[in-house]
């Protein structure tokens, strides 16, 4: 019998090996890399007349790209890797054999979660490094402090992938069909979570008394609803990456500032809720 | 299903040609299958020590096991005991509860009532501890299509905790055992059903289990594959591995198992050796059919006069003899040859497991 840690590692190892053999990984990862590289090349060309410094040019590329392309592709990868992690194996009938092995079910799920996050992270780091290298060649060397900011922002951005991993895990635990799981995960990513955070705006508008539009940014309930959308947490990472205080405080249209501790707390909240439900379901369900 | 009695007796034709009487009296032999040469060259499987089941420790114990499902009537409890080294065939009509029992056995589902133990441990409390000593060949399964056979086995070996120093050798050993070495580098998605079945058997052996649960193991295998699987089961059994065989192929159960348990509507109808079941069903009477080249009425009376038959009936050239206690085929052959008869064929009429199964599960529902 192996230790739970070892079991998580073994499952994760095999899952990563599989992720990197799938076409979907190369399609999504390839698109991510291509669009990022395209942004790294096109944005400086477009803003050529503005005589920007290397720092400004790089942050411009990152601000343009990370909020839109980066957030979409990384969250998509996270959901793709997790949405069929359990129900896909159930449908393919490999789960029965897996659960007949002397490892607790939670370690199987944990291994899959770790593998999904590690795979996304690996893709992110590869693509980001590649894009950064291209930017350095095309735009010149920025100040050392800029690298620190980028690294800090990238760290938060990467951590903000975890709620998506957790949500995909929840979907794969709840649904029996991989297709349903995938559709629900995608639906929530691109529509549901946004609606949820928008709902907060109306809730506050109709319930709070004497709240001016300017004061909305300080409303705790509105903040809470906004944080229910994991995409907003990615925006924090993106804003930190470009070190644009005005944009960071503006939360990229959120209407309020999001500091790192609050963001990390929100990441923890999402992850805890989704993972807890997912682990409970997988631990108790009859998969035989 | 119709209530018509099982008229046609399934006769396991262990026929021996005796042509003509010059030859020494023949005795029934095992099915005419050549010893498998491949088996000899394959590695032996050293999971446990062979031991007599009588005093051997209990491997599977189910006590008053119940599982209720919505819309399904309450089932009687299942009581079952399987000792180390035994090979038990688990039979029952569709819907009898075989799969449910197997699921309970492995801790995949919790029983509504009762208790199930593997190696003296409650499987629901000691899941991983118990499962590490078990190999499972389920009836429905698949593998990871993007991995090759060797990688699949390596993965399972890792999960079983096979030490790194032994892992490669162990994987090769089981690949060789199931004859899959040539295909081990191919991706599983390129495998045929039969190849997957072999791989499935291999994964069940990679941890050198003390108990192997086979669920329809020869399903989808070609005749050679099915034969080799049966031989493998026998080989494992001879090495002390306990085998629980859930199969619809009754001849397979008959060939491999030392005991059978027949399950119906959630209860065990009978647990016994195939021989005991036969004796119970036939009332301890053995029958032999002899085909004669020169039949004559005297053939009917001669065995009775010599005291080797209780009854004999001649129909055309076929003499059906109900043997007296203690009498066997050699006595019958001697008696007839000395009486001047030329024997073409001697056939022992054996009540097959299929007939036993049909008799016992008559009116118990099914397909």
XYZ file of C-alpha atoms in Angstrom:
655
model
C 0.000 0.000 0.000
C 1.403 3.375 -0.940
C 1.063 6.600 1.004
C -1.666 9.056 -0.027
C 0.968 11.553 -1.143
C 2.558 8.940 -3.325
C -0.834 7.975 -4.740
C -1.589 11.598 -5.625
C 1.805 11.866 -7.291
C 1.370 8.649 -9.295
C -2.084 9.631 -10.515
C -0.914 13.158 -11.342
C 2.137 11.834 -13.177
C 0.073 9.614 -15.401
C -2.534 12.328 -15.984
C 0.067 14.880 -17.060
C 1.549 12.268 -19.388
C -1.904 11.808 -20.903
C -2.720 15.535 -21.103
C 0.382 16.094 -23.161
C -0.663 13.407 -25.606
C -4.063 14.861 -26.357
C -4.857 16.933 -29.409
C -6.987 19.341 -27.394
C -3.988 20.384 -25.342
C -2.010 21.270 -28.452
C -4.938 23.002 -30.131
C -5.787 25.229 -27.166
C -2.168 25.662 -26.102
C -1.186 26.372 -29.705
C -3.879 29.013 -30.096
C -2.808 30.535 -26.797
C 0.790 30.725 -27.954
C -0.069 31.994 -31.410
C -2.338 34.782 -30.225
C 0.087 35.788 -27.497
C 2.957 35.928 -29.956
C 0.766 37.799 -32.424
C -0.046 40.345 -29.705
C 3.646 40.606 -28.855
C 4.396 41.439 -32.473
C 1.357 43.488 -33.513
C 0.827 45.751 -30.487
C 4.284 47.378 -30.685
C 3.858 47.834 -34.425
C 0.527 49.545 -33.968
C 1.849 51.858 -31.254
C 5.095 52.636 -33.066
C 4.389 56.334 -33.465
C 3.890 56.817 -29.728
C 7.564 56.378 -28.887
C 7.002 54.036 -25.918
C 9.747 52.742 -23.657
C 10.372 48.958 -23.501
C 8.550 48.875 -20.126
C 5.536 50.653 -21.503
C 5.429 48.537 -24.637
C 5.666 45.273 -22.724
C 3.006 46.264 -20.219
C 0.827 47.350 -23.100
C 1.109 43.928 -24.710
C 0.444 42.191 -21.421
C -2.518 44.386 -20.549
C -3.973 43.890 -23.979
C -3.410 40.210 -24.098
C -3.724 38.744 -20.616
C -7.128 40.143 -19.881
C -8.629 38.790 -23.052
C -6.700 35.978 -24.634
C -4.715 34.730 -21.671
C -7.678 34.500 -19.340
C -9.784 32.730 -21.943
C -7.228 30.122 -23.001
C -5.896 29.303 -19.569
C -9.334 28.927 -18.008
C -10.417 26.906 -21.044
C -7.469 24.558 -20.600
C -8.221 24.202 -16.897
C -11.826 23.275 -17.601
C -10.967 20.954 -20.481
C -8.491 19.042 -18.337
C -10.871 18.641 -15.434
C -14.407 18.526 -16.838
C -14.081 14.884 -17.887
C -11.516 13.767 -15.340
C -13.852 11.452 -13.448
C -17.010 11.182 -15.550
C -14.891 10.621 -18.667
C -13.174 7.670 -17.036
C -16.519 6.480 -15.789
C -17.937 6.581 -19.281
C -14.828 4.963 -20.742
C -15.078 2.271 -18.055
C -11.540 2.730 -16.810
C -12.678 4.130 -13.471
C -13.820 0.777 -12.121
C -10.341 -0.646 -12.529
C -8.758 2.471 -11.086
C -10.938 2.364 -7.988
C -10.127 -1.292 -7.515
C -6.555 -0.299 -6.769
C -5.469 0.181 -3.166
C -5.610 3.947 -3.169
C -8.296 6.113 -1.578
C -10.644 7.783 -4.010
C -9.761 11.228 -2.801
C -6.158 10.678 -3.826
C -7.306 9.818 -7.346
C -9.282 13.036 -7.565
C -6.508 15.042 -5.948
C -4.025 13.594 -8.429
C -6.218 14.643 -11.305
C -6.591 18.146 -9.881
C -2.853 18.517 -9.363
C -2.231 17.222 -12.883
C -4.710 19.644 -14.434
C -3.199 22.615 -12.633
C 0.353 21.509 -13.353
C -0.451 21.022 -17.041
C -2.052 24.452 -17.370
C 0.834 25.985 -15.488
C 3.330 24.270 -17.739
C 1.571 25.588 -20.824
C 1.288 29.067 -19.305
C 4.945 29.223 -18.345
C 6.066 27.940 -21.747
C 3.891 30.319 -23.723
C 4.616 33.259 -21.430
C 8.349 32.699 -21.562
C 8.238 32.399 -25.326
C 6.162 35.556 -25.704
C 8.355 37.440 -23.264
C 11.444 36.413 -25.199
C 9.889 37.675 -28.420
C 8.953 40.929 -26.713
C 12.453 41.397 -25.363
C 13.906 40.902 -28.808
C 11.427 43.228 -30.482
C 10.968 45.849 -27.786
C 14.235 45.904 -25.883
C 15.105 45.205 -22.266
C 12.836 46.688 -19.595
C 13.911 47.718 -16.116
C 14.609 44.999 -13.583
C 11.679 46.087 -11.426
C 9.322 45.394 -14.291
C 10.334 41.738 -14.275
C 9.443 41.562 -10.589
C 6.049 43.068 -11.227
C 5.408 40.730 -14.101
C 6.399 37.751 -11.985
C 4.154 38.837 -9.125
C 1.217 39.411 -11.434
C 1.881 36.140 -13.213
C 1.818 34.366 -9.863
C -1.600 35.724 -8.975
C -2.815 35.092 -12.525
C -1.662 31.494 -12.284
C -3.284 31.021 -8.891
C -6.511 32.394 -10.333
C -6.566 29.320 -12.589
C -7.249 27.150 -9.529
C -10.923 28.167 -9.170
C -11.466 27.034 -12.757
C -9.703 23.749 -12.038
C -11.925 23.419 -8.983
C -15.074 24.229 -10.916
C -14.221 21.724 -13.641
C -13.624 19.156 -10.904
C -17.019 19.946 -9.432
C -18.661 19.464 -12.831
C -16.933 16.134 -13.425
C -18.051 14.943 -9.993
C -21.651 16.079 -10.362
C -22.418 14.984 -13.908
C -22.335 11.494 -15.285
C -21.880 12.567 -18.883
C -18.584 14.180 -19.886
C -20.410 16.228 -22.513
C -22.882 17.674 -19.994
C -20.039 18.371 -17.625
C -18.088 20.173 -20.329
C -21.093 22.193 -21.526
C -21.996 23.304 -17.999
C -18.372 24.198 -17.242
C -18.075 26.242 -20.443
C -21.506 27.810 -19.953
C -20.568 28.977 -16.490
C -17.154 30.188 -17.632
C -18.425 32.323 -20.472
C -21.954 33.224 -19.337
C -22.936 32.010 -15.888
C -20.220 33.565 -13.764
C -20.560 36.907 -15.555
C -24.307 36.871 -14.988
C -23.701 36.049 -11.344
C -21.461 39.033 -10.829
C -23.830 41.260 -12.795
C -26.650 40.056 -10.602
C -24.807 41.563 -7.646
C -25.010 44.971 -9.253
C -28.801 44.796 -9.446
C -29.123 43.325 -5.973
C -27.173 46.216 -4.539
C -29.009 48.736 -6.672
C -32.404 47.576 -5.472
C -31.599 46.768 -1.868
C -29.083 49.357 -0.699
C -30.372 52.753 0.253
C -28.833 55.977 -0.905
C -26.037 54.399 -2.862
C -24.640 56.609 -5.535
C -22.964 55.141 -8.578
C -19.623 56.433 -7.321
C -20.073 54.654 -4.004
C -20.730 51.294 -5.587
C -17.041 50.505 -5.535
C -17.079 50.438 -1.759
C -20.106 48.215 -1.438
C -19.140 44.926 0.192
C -22.045 42.987 -1.312
C -21.133 44.111 -4.788
C -17.530 43.108 -4.150
C -18.695 39.716 -2.997
C -20.777 39.158 -6.102
C -17.933 40.323 -8.307
C -15.603 37.876 -6.668
C -17.986 35.062 -7.480
C -16.694 35.358 -11.029
C -13.264 33.695 -11.124
C -12.447 35.618 -14.309
C -12.307 38.771 -12.214
C -9.613 37.171 -10.105
C -7.570 36.639 -13.235
C -8.021 40.306 -14.023
C -6.352 41.150 -10.738
C -3.330 39.110 -11.742
C -3.285 40.804 -15.127
C -3.509 44.245 -13.576
C -0.715 43.466 -11.149
C 1.384 42.227 -14.010
C 1.282 45.529 -15.815
C 1.602 47.488 -12.585
C -1.007 49.928 -13.707
C -2.259 51.262 -10.421
C -5.134 53.126 -11.959
C -6.339 50.034 -13.772
C -5.659 47.842 -10.738
C -7.688 50.049 -8.493
C -10.341 50.260 -11.099
C -10.231 46.503 -11.151
C -10.490 46.552 -14.922
C -14.025 47.755 -14.875
C -15.008 46.027 -11.657
C -15.570 49.395 -10.085
C -13.349 48.727 -7.100
C -9.829 47.807 -6.146
C -8.829 44.254 -5.400
C -5.768 43.772 -3.273
C -3.759 40.560 -3.280
C -4.994 39.218 0.094
C -8.643 39.687 -0.914
C -7.941 38.026 -4.242
C -6.199 35.096 -2.600
C -9.053 34.774 -0.142
C -11.516 34.685 -3.010
C -9.407 32.036 -4.790
C -9.426 30.018 -1.594
C -13.173 30.423 -1.206
C -13.936 29.229 -4.742
C -11.525 26.335 -4.468
C -12.761 25.236 -1.059
C -16.427 25.226 -2.028
C -16.000 23.431 -5.359
C -13.403 20.951 -4.176
C -15.322 20.071 -1.011
C -18.485 19.219 -2.914
C -16.544 17.367 -5.604
C -14.573 15.259 -3.122
C -17.699 14.417 -1.159
C -19.506 13.244 -4.290
C -16.626 11.193 -5.663
C -16.018 9.604 -2.278
C -19.575 8.381 -1.937
C -20.897 7.719 -5.409
C -21.411 4.229 -6.759
C -19.201 4.229 -9.838
C -19.232 0.496 -10.283
C -39.698 -18.360 -18.842
C -41.595 -21.525 -19.457
C -42.087 -24.015 -16.680
C -41.094 -26.899 -18.901
C -38.735 -29.239 -17.154
C -35.256 -29.463 -18.416
C -35.699 -32.455 -20.616
C -32.485 -32.551 -22.462
C -29.718 -33.695 -20.281
C -26.532 -31.990 -21.016
C -24.042 -34.714 -21.364
C -20.422 -33.944 -21.022
C -19.204 -36.327 -23.624
C -16.021 -37.744 -22.281
C -16.006 -40.272 -25.055
C -13.352 -42.820 -25.632
C -13.177 -44.864 -28.772
C -12.602 -48.512 -28.043
C -11.981 -50.291 -31.241
C -12.417 -53.255 -31.175
C -12.108 -55.376 -28.083
C -8.430 -56.166 -28.576
C -7.487 -52.907 -27.039
C -7.197 -52.485 -23.350
C -10.305 -51.172 -21.705
C -10.323 -47.484 -21.922
C -11.180 -45.083 -19.195
C -12.567 -41.668 -19.626
C -9.882 -39.096 -19.929
C -9.709 -35.402 -19.629
C -10.907 -33.361 -22.586
C -8.702 -33.947 -25.549
C -6.656 -30.842 -25.323
C -2.979 -30.950 -25.872
C -0.881 -29.718 -23.014
C -0.083 -26.150 -23.663
C 3.496 -25.808 -24.610
C 3.455 -22.084 -24.062
C 2.476 -22.527 -20.449
C 5.645 -24.389 -19.745
C 7.849 -21.647 -21.048
C 6.041 -18.953 -19.187
C 7.120 -17.706 -15.805
C 5.492 -19.183 -12.773
C 3.372 -16.952 -10.688
C 4.381 -17.002 -7.096
C 1.692 -15.196 -5.225
C 0.952 -17.436 -2.336
C 1.600 -20.914 -1.102
C -0.566 -23.744 -2.153
C -2.519 -25.049 0.758
C -5.387 -27.293 1.575
C -8.577 -25.272 1.748
C -9.893 -27.244 4.694
C -7.936 -25.540 7.418
C -6.876 -22.626 5.320
C -7.714 -19.102 6.374
C -10.908 -17.537 5.136
C -10.345 -15.122 2.280
C -13.921 -14.039 1.565
C -16.628 -14.043 4.177
C -20.061 -12.604 3.575
C -22.535 -12.797 6.402
C -26.204 -12.112 5.914
C -25.317 -9.618 3.216
C -28.217 -7.543 1.905
C -28.405 -4.831 -0.656
C -31.701 -3.116 -1.311
C -32.357 -1.028 -4.344
C -35.265 1.264 -5.037
C -38.007 -0.683 -6.840
C -36.317 -3.938 -6.075
C -37.786 -6.294 -3.548
C -35.823 -7.046 -0.458
C -33.309 -9.783 -0.984
C -32.429 -12.530 1.377
C -29.048 -12.351 2.947
C -26.040 -13.831 1.226
C -23.770 -16.037 3.269
C -20.616 -17.161 1.622
C -17.197 -18.296 2.665
C -14.186 -18.858 0.481
C -10.953 -20.210 1.856
C -7.403 -19.683 0.715
C -6.516 -21.735 -2.329
C -10.099 -22.435 -3.335
C -11.456 -21.726 -6.792
C -15.087 -20.822 -6.536
C -17.446 -20.413 -9.427
C -20.171 -17.890 -8.823
C -23.232 -18.583 -10.891
C -26.672 -17.165 -11.195
C -29.253 -15.979 -13.692
C -29.128 -12.411 -14.931
C -30.311 -10.080 -12.214
C -29.536 -12.580 -9.486
C -27.243 -10.132 -7.751
C -23.827 -11.430 -8.813
C -22.479 -8.053 -9.843
C -23.957 -6.405 -6.776
C -22.265 -9.006 -4.626
C -18.942 -8.416 -6.372
C -19.316 -4.660 -5.891
C -20.014 -5.160 -2.194
C -17.072 -7.512 -1.981
C -14.701 -4.868 -3.262
C -16.245 -2.086 -1.238
C -17.557 -0.176 -4.246
C -21.004 -0.117 -2.710
C -22.035 -0.442 0.881
C -24.379 -3.262 1.744
C -27.752 -2.321 3.202
C -27.225 -4.901 5.915
C -24.812 -7.652 6.796
C -21.094 -7.806 6.658
C -18.445 -8.621 4.113
C -14.850 -9.333 4.927
C -11.780 -9.945 2.825
C -8.845 -11.547 4.596
C -10.704 -11.065 7.863
C -10.943 -7.317 7.392
C -14.025 -5.244 6.805
C -13.560 -4.032 3.275
C -15.327 -0.744 3.917
C -13.046 0.116 6.788
C -9.805 -1.233 5.351
C -10.363 -0.630 1.634
C -6.846 0.124 0.386
C -5.278 -2.397 2.757
C -7.515 -5.147 1.431
C -7.519 -4.140 -2.227
C -3.738 -4.343 -2.333
C -4.074 -8.114 -1.973
C -6.756 -8.476 -4.623
C -6.636 -8.603 -8.403
C -9.763 -7.807 -10.368
C -10.715 -8.741 -13.903
C -14.075 -7.032 -14.355
C -16.501 -7.818 -17.147
C -16.653 -4.223 -18.321
C -13.588 -2.052 -18.374
C -11.265 -0.115 -20.582
C -7.810 1.348 -20.391
C -6.210 4.655 -21.189
C -6.147 4.778 -24.978
C -3.152 7.081 -25.251
C -0.893 4.887 -23.138
C 0.688 1.690 -24.346
C 0.202 -1.654 -22.658
C 3.440 -1.473 -20.727
C 2.669 2.024 -19.443
C -0.780 0.928 -18.301
C 0.686 -1.945 -16.322
C 3.432 0.266 -14.952
C 0.799 2.749 -13.753
C -1.188 0.078 -11.943
C 1.988 -1.428 -10.506
C 2.852 1.971 -9.096
C -0.591 2.292 -7.539
C -0.182 -1.137 -5.995
C 3.097 0.042 -4.543
C 5.320 -2.409 -6.377
C 8.854 -1.260 -5.517
C 10.663 0.598 -8.282
C 13.452 -1.990 -8.322
C 10.981 -4.772 -9.150
C 8.474 -2.889 -11.245
C 9.959 -3.325 -14.696
C 10.601 -7.009 -14.155
C 7.120 -7.521 -12.724
C 5.480 -5.803 -15.672
C 7.491 -7.932 -18.086
C 6.582 -11.036 -16.130
C 2.843 -10.482 -16.376
C 3.115 -9.401 -20.003
C 4.830 -12.681 -20.736
C 2.300 -14.576 -18.666
C -0.585 -13.333 -20.804
C 1.380 -13.436 -24.045
C 1.347 -9.698 -24.646
C 5.027 -8.861 -24.819
C 4.963 -8.287 -28.544
C 2.164 -5.749 -28.274
C 3.316 -3.960 -25.143
C 4.639 -0.961 -27.049
C 1.426 -0.392 -28.958
C -1.099 2.126 -27.738
C -4.098 0.580 -26.057
C -6.470 2.220 -28.519
C -4.996 -0.051 -31.194
C -5.758 -3.183 -29.178
C -8.436 -5.678 -30.112
C -10.916 -6.805 -27.479
C -8.978 -9.986 -26.915
C -5.748 -8.082 -26.391
C -7.436 -5.787 -23.920
C -8.757 -8.819 -22.093
C -5.240 -10.203 -21.811
C -3.996 -6.845 -20.588
C -6.807 -6.800 -18.061
C -5.737 -10.167 -16.745
C -2.148 -8.932 -16.636
C -3.080 -5.890 -14.559
C -4.873 -8.141 -12.109
C -1.675 -10.112 -11.608
C 0.808 -7.279 -11.389
C 0.512 -7.040 -7.602
C 0.817 -10.816 -7.137
C -2.597 -10.985 -5.515
C -3.734 -13.560 -3.018
C -7.267 -13.354 -4.348
C -8.304 -12.788 -7.938
C -11.845 -11.957 -8.884
C -12.576 -12.919 -12.465
C -15.794 -11.625 -13.954
C -16.466 -13.309 -17.286
C -12.743 -13.560 -18.012
C -13.007 -15.371 -21.323
C -15.669 -13.080 -22.695
C -14.584 -12.001 -26.159
C -11.527 -14.203 -26.280
C -10.918 -16.559 -29.163
C -10.864 -20.270 -28.312
C -7.117 -20.282 -27.806
C -7.265 -17.218 -25.598
C -10.107 -18.729 -23.592
C -8.192 -21.981 -23.191
C -5.047 -20.187 -22.127
C -7.000 -18.131 -19.620
C -8.465 -21.279 -18.111
C -5.006 -22.806 -17.972
C -3.719 -19.665 -16.306
C -6.478 -19.862 -13.720
C -5.563 -23.469 -13.031
C -1.911 -22.518 -12.787
C -2.682 -19.708 -10.361
C -4.849 -22.009 -8.337
C -2.095 -24.605 -8.133
C 0.143 -21.913 -6.707
C -2.253 -21.167 -3.908
C -4.013 -18.149 -5.330
C -7.651 -17.990 -4.332
C -9.962 -17.458 -7.280
C -13.498 -16.184 -7.351
C -14.876 -16.774 -10.823
C -18.068 -15.116 -11.909
C -18.931 -16.673 -15.235
C -21.779 -17.652 -17.464
C -19.630 -20.171 -19.263
C -20.564 -23.168 -17.200
C -18.088 -25.497 -18.852
C -15.406 -23.048 -17.816
C -16.584 -23.055 -14.227
C -16.753 -26.826 -14.324
C -13.231 -27.081 -15.713
C -11.624 -24.680 -13.301
C -13.569 -24.488 -10.067
C -13.379 -26.659 -6.996
C -16.635 -25.263 -5.660
C -19.608 -23.423 -7.041
C -22.076 -21.080 -5.437
C -25.351 -20.568 -7.203
C -27.014 -17.273 -6.517
C -30.581 -16.432 -7.283
C -32.712 -13.476 -6.276
C -30.091 -12.290 -3.874
C -29.631 -15.529 -2.005
C -27.255 -18.426 -2.306
C -29.191 -21.470 -3.429
C -26.342 -23.856 -2.986
C -22.642 -23.912 -2.303
C -20.950 -27.157 -3.102
C -18.414 -28.911 -5.231
C -19.549 -29.759 -8.755
C -19.152 -33.453 -7.949
C -21.381 -33.227 -4.897
C -23.990 -31.357 -6.852
C -23.920 -34.036 -9.519
C -24.349 -36.752 -6.975
C -27.236 -34.945 -5.330
C -28.959 -34.393 -8.622
C -28.443 -37.932 -9.902
C -28.988 -39.694 -6.609
C -25.473 -41.095 -6.677
C -26.137 -43.113 -9.810
C -23.546 -43.247 -12.569
C -24.569 -44.009 -16.109
C -22.611 -45.248 -19.078
C -23.630 -45.567 -22.705
C -21.844 -48.219 -24.734
C -22.092 -48.396 -28.498
C -21.868 -51.976 -29.722
C -20.888 -53.266 -33.138
C -22.848 -56.514 -32.621
C -25.807 -55.655 -30.371
C -27.905 -58.504 -28.987
C -30.536 -58.856 -26.190
C -27.956 -60.634 -24.082
C -26.119 -57.322 -23.729
C -28.943 -56.091 -21.511
C -28.917 -58.985 -19.079
C -25.193 -59.727 -18.924
C -24.077 -56.708 -16.870
C -26.963 -57.233 -14.428
C -26.089 -60.906 -14.020
C -22.460 -59.992 -13.344
C -23.601 -57.528 -10.711
C -22.072 -54.457 -12.315
C -25.353 -52.861 -13.402
C -28.665 -52.201 -11.739
C -30.376 -51.625 -15.011
C -29.478 -51.865 -18.688
C -31.447 -50.819 -21.750
C -30.543 -51.575 -25.336
C -31.807 -49.246 -28.037
C -30.496 -50.125 -31.480
C -26.731 -50.354 -30.976
C -26.649 -48.203 -27.835
C -26.612 -49.924 -24.492
C -27.434 -47.644 -21.592
C -26.216 -48.960 -18.273
C -27.021 -47.728 -14.794
C -23.968 -48.800 -12.853
C -24.163 -50.697 -9.612
C -22.309 -49.139 -6.670
C -18.583 -49.654 -7.017
C -18.719 -50.531 -10.681
C -16.969 -48.519 -13.319
C -16.283 -48.362 -17.019
C -13.456 -50.952 -16.948
C -15.790 -53.555 -15.424
C -18.457 -52.826 -18.019
C -15.985 -53.114 -20.858
C -14.517 -56.368 -19.502
C -17.944 -57.851 -18.988
C -19.135 -57.050 -22.501
C -15.901 -58.099 -24.191
C -15.946 -61.407 -22.341
C -19.560 -61.818 -23.454
C -18.409 -61.563 -27.056
C -19.468 -58.035 -27.794
C -17.389 -55.667 -29.835
C -17.380 -52.193 -28.412
C -17.219 -49.126 -30.623
C -17.518 -46.437 -28.038
C -17.953 -45.934 -24.311
C -19.377 -42.746 -23.000
C -19.841 -41.679 -19.420
C -23.075 -39.764 -19.002
C -22.202 -36.898 -16.780
C -24.674 -34.411 -15.496
C -23.220 -31.134 -16.624
C -23.055 -28.019 -14.533
C -25.431 -26.432 -16.961
C -28.090 -28.949 -16.134
C -27.462 -28.554 -12.428
C -27.687 -24.823 -12.807
C -30.926 -25.005 -14.777
C -32.457 -27.414 -12.310
C -31.559 -25.321 -9.303
C -32.594 -22.008 -10.766
C -35.791 -23.329 -12.298
C -38.530 -20.787 -11.685
C -36.062 -18.307 -10.256
C -36.412 -15.882 -13.111
C -33.559 -14.834 -15.250
C -33.137 -13.565 -18.730
